[in-house]
């Protein structure tokens, strides 16, 4: 009996090849999209969950409250982690992690390792990164100890054993010893590094006494709690701990700190502190899209199967006359459904394997190395296909097995108004989802365009930034580059728009005449920096070589800082006093606000001062012509003047735009899955149009005999479906507005959701529906009316 079921199923699929292809294709595309989204969501949720002790690891963060604002910090002060370990027996170990771009040299081989990390000796005790060589307990204990990833070690030492060998680090060329080789860190961790250098190198060599600093915030900090320790209970003890060690200093500085603990497994998706983090919101969005695509695929299956009910009616009648009972027929049709889903499952495996490299590239990370390497995933997909086959096949099986043999053999049957209403309801659901996705896609791309094209308040075009890392000869390098052809101007600074910058404890005279304590973002620049970037002055003047005091006793603020100090106009701030990091002086100018961070964050109060000793970046304004030749000339001068450091540069416009990389990837993924959902919805609509055409075959023949034109027939068959699409639009519009309004709320500067977005989405949905319906309607309209009348 089972063999007979499969034989009939395959014969039926082959007999109706076009319908079978559409049905299988809809399921294949739907299941492929769901599988890829599942891989993406699973990968995002897996961040830092592979560490054996992840449940007991917490990141220590701080909120710093000043008289004007509360500043969220990624980490506590340098002194906090060590003192926490000393004061609280609940803490088993701690490590500080400070990302750095360090210079490494081995003979003629030299690289700026952008993914370098300073780390305390307990790093491998807390994290589960595998050490291939070396002792995890001591590898990072002594100053100038270095642990490299296997791929990085190969870059410097080739096939030779790197253990115990010496490598030069930092621009000073300090010798360091390779004490460990670790397995390359996986993609799904927010603590990423190719090279680890012992934190004792900083605390005992480069910055002695930093372990006792309570107001210097730089490294990330992680603690490992002993089993059974409640993190919330420990967190409640921190205020007394801070009062004991730094209470007096906090009162003097008027900067009060609150320490908090973040679960390691939640930092990537849930924390708002730091760069290159994920978003639980995006995980939810893509999970919902995957569910919607799966629902659309199932709806598609139901519509296409019931659309062919008329062709299976006589088969059902004959089977019932021959003695078949309803459960047998239901099993037959459910079996066909499962066969279709199994074929779709096999095609999904092939299509997913084919698309996976492109999807990895689209996602910006390697979320999976291969479908067939993941046995549980293949089993899950197979189970999902069988479940889809059962769920999607229940209704068609119920409808087809319920036909009465006498009526169908006489040529009279109908699936009833209830079935018709259900099918129309399913199409409305499909197009409501698709229209909502169209609206969402337009809004996402409108916001991306808004961010790319918004006036930033400075000129970032044709600016090349060379990394000098405070090399002593960087002044000579600047002079040599300035003499090259195609160079307009150059400037040294510690920061450029889009790069990191310190927050500085400051005292600035406010509108009441008091020295107001605050924390200002700080740019260190030279005389040429403001003209190079074309910053506009709102009041006062820029730095000038004509004023000797500008080098150490002058400050420029932005408009946001002036407003924070209570001034009603920028002119009021000119001449006011300031104290900052041991320097005193007066405000000489106010620049107009410019976006030195992403548009996701508001413009914060900024101070700008001159300090040549802290400059590390050389900005070079170049002519657009002969860019490659100009870069080659700059590189030649760099290698001549600073031969011990590799030449490293970037263009500011590309560097600044990297801040929006995650949003752009989100937009591309959203668009691709929206297109797939619309495509599957069109298949469903095609199924219902086919069904309606079959039901009205005789009517169409009579109308054509009576003189109806092709356009009349198309309009007749299309208007009912267009009503469904219009209904779906009115359902989708408010839902899409609500969710996209919440999505835009995460951006400090955002576009508005205009009426034209909904109008465009509605027109697109109608056009897509019209094109889909017209294909089937045109075929019915041009059919021979004699054949149409013979169907009765």
PDB file of C-alpha atoms in Angstrom, residues 12 39 114 116 138 142 190 275 291 328 350 387 464 550 562 600 617 632 646-647 681 739 742 774 791:
ATOM      1  CA  UNK A  12       0.776  12.962 -10.186  1.00  0.00           C
ATOM      2  CA  UNK A  39      22.257  30.091  10.761  1.00  0.00           C
ATOM      3  CA  UNK A 114      45.528  46.105  14.675  1.00  0.00           C
ATOM      4  CA  UNK A 116      46.656  43.373  19.569  1.00  0.00           C
ATOM      5  CA  UNK A 138      52.179  31.893  33.325  1.00  0.00           C
ATOM      6  CA  UNK A 142      56.052  38.432  33.171  1.00  0.00           C
ATOM      7  CA  UNK A 190      33.655  40.137  21.334  1.00  0.00           C
ATOM      8  CA  UNK A 275      31.904  49.275  19.216  1.00  0.00           C
ATOM      9  CA  UNK A 291       8.746  32.871  10.581  1.00  0.00           C
ATOM     10  CA  UNK A 328      -6.956   6.384   3.303  1.00  0.00           C
ATOM     11  CA  UNK A 350      21.996  22.106  -2.410  1.00  0.00           C
ATOM     12  CA  UNK A 387       6.488  18.972   9.801  1.00  0.00           C
ATOM     13  CA  UNK A 464      44.299  60.660   3.451  1.00  0.00           C
ATOM     14  CA  UNK A 550      47.744  79.051  21.760  1.00  0.00           C
ATOM     15  CA  UNK A 562      28.701  76.056  25.099  1.00  0.00           C
ATOM     16  CA  UNK A 600      23.313  57.118  15.924  1.00  0.00           C
ATOM     17  CA  UNK A 617      47.775  60.825  12.937  1.00  0.00           C
ATOM     18  CA  UNK A 632      53.305  56.149  -3.764  1.00  0.00           C
ATOM     19  CA  UNK A 646      55.192  49.842   8.046  1.00  0.00           C
ATOM     20  CA  UNK A 647      53.365  52.429   5.968  1.00  0.00           C
ATOM     21  CA  UNK A 681       3.742  35.502  -2.128  1.00  0.00           C
ATOM     22  CA  UNK A 739       7.752  48.748  14.171  1.00  0.00           C
ATOM     23  CA  UNK A 742      10.690  51.928  16.997  1.00  0.00           C
ATOM     24  CA  UNK A 774      -2.139  38.985 -15.521  1.00  0.00           C
ATOM     25  CA  UNK A 791     -15.187  21.611 -19.865  1.00  0.00           C
TER      26      UNK A 791
END
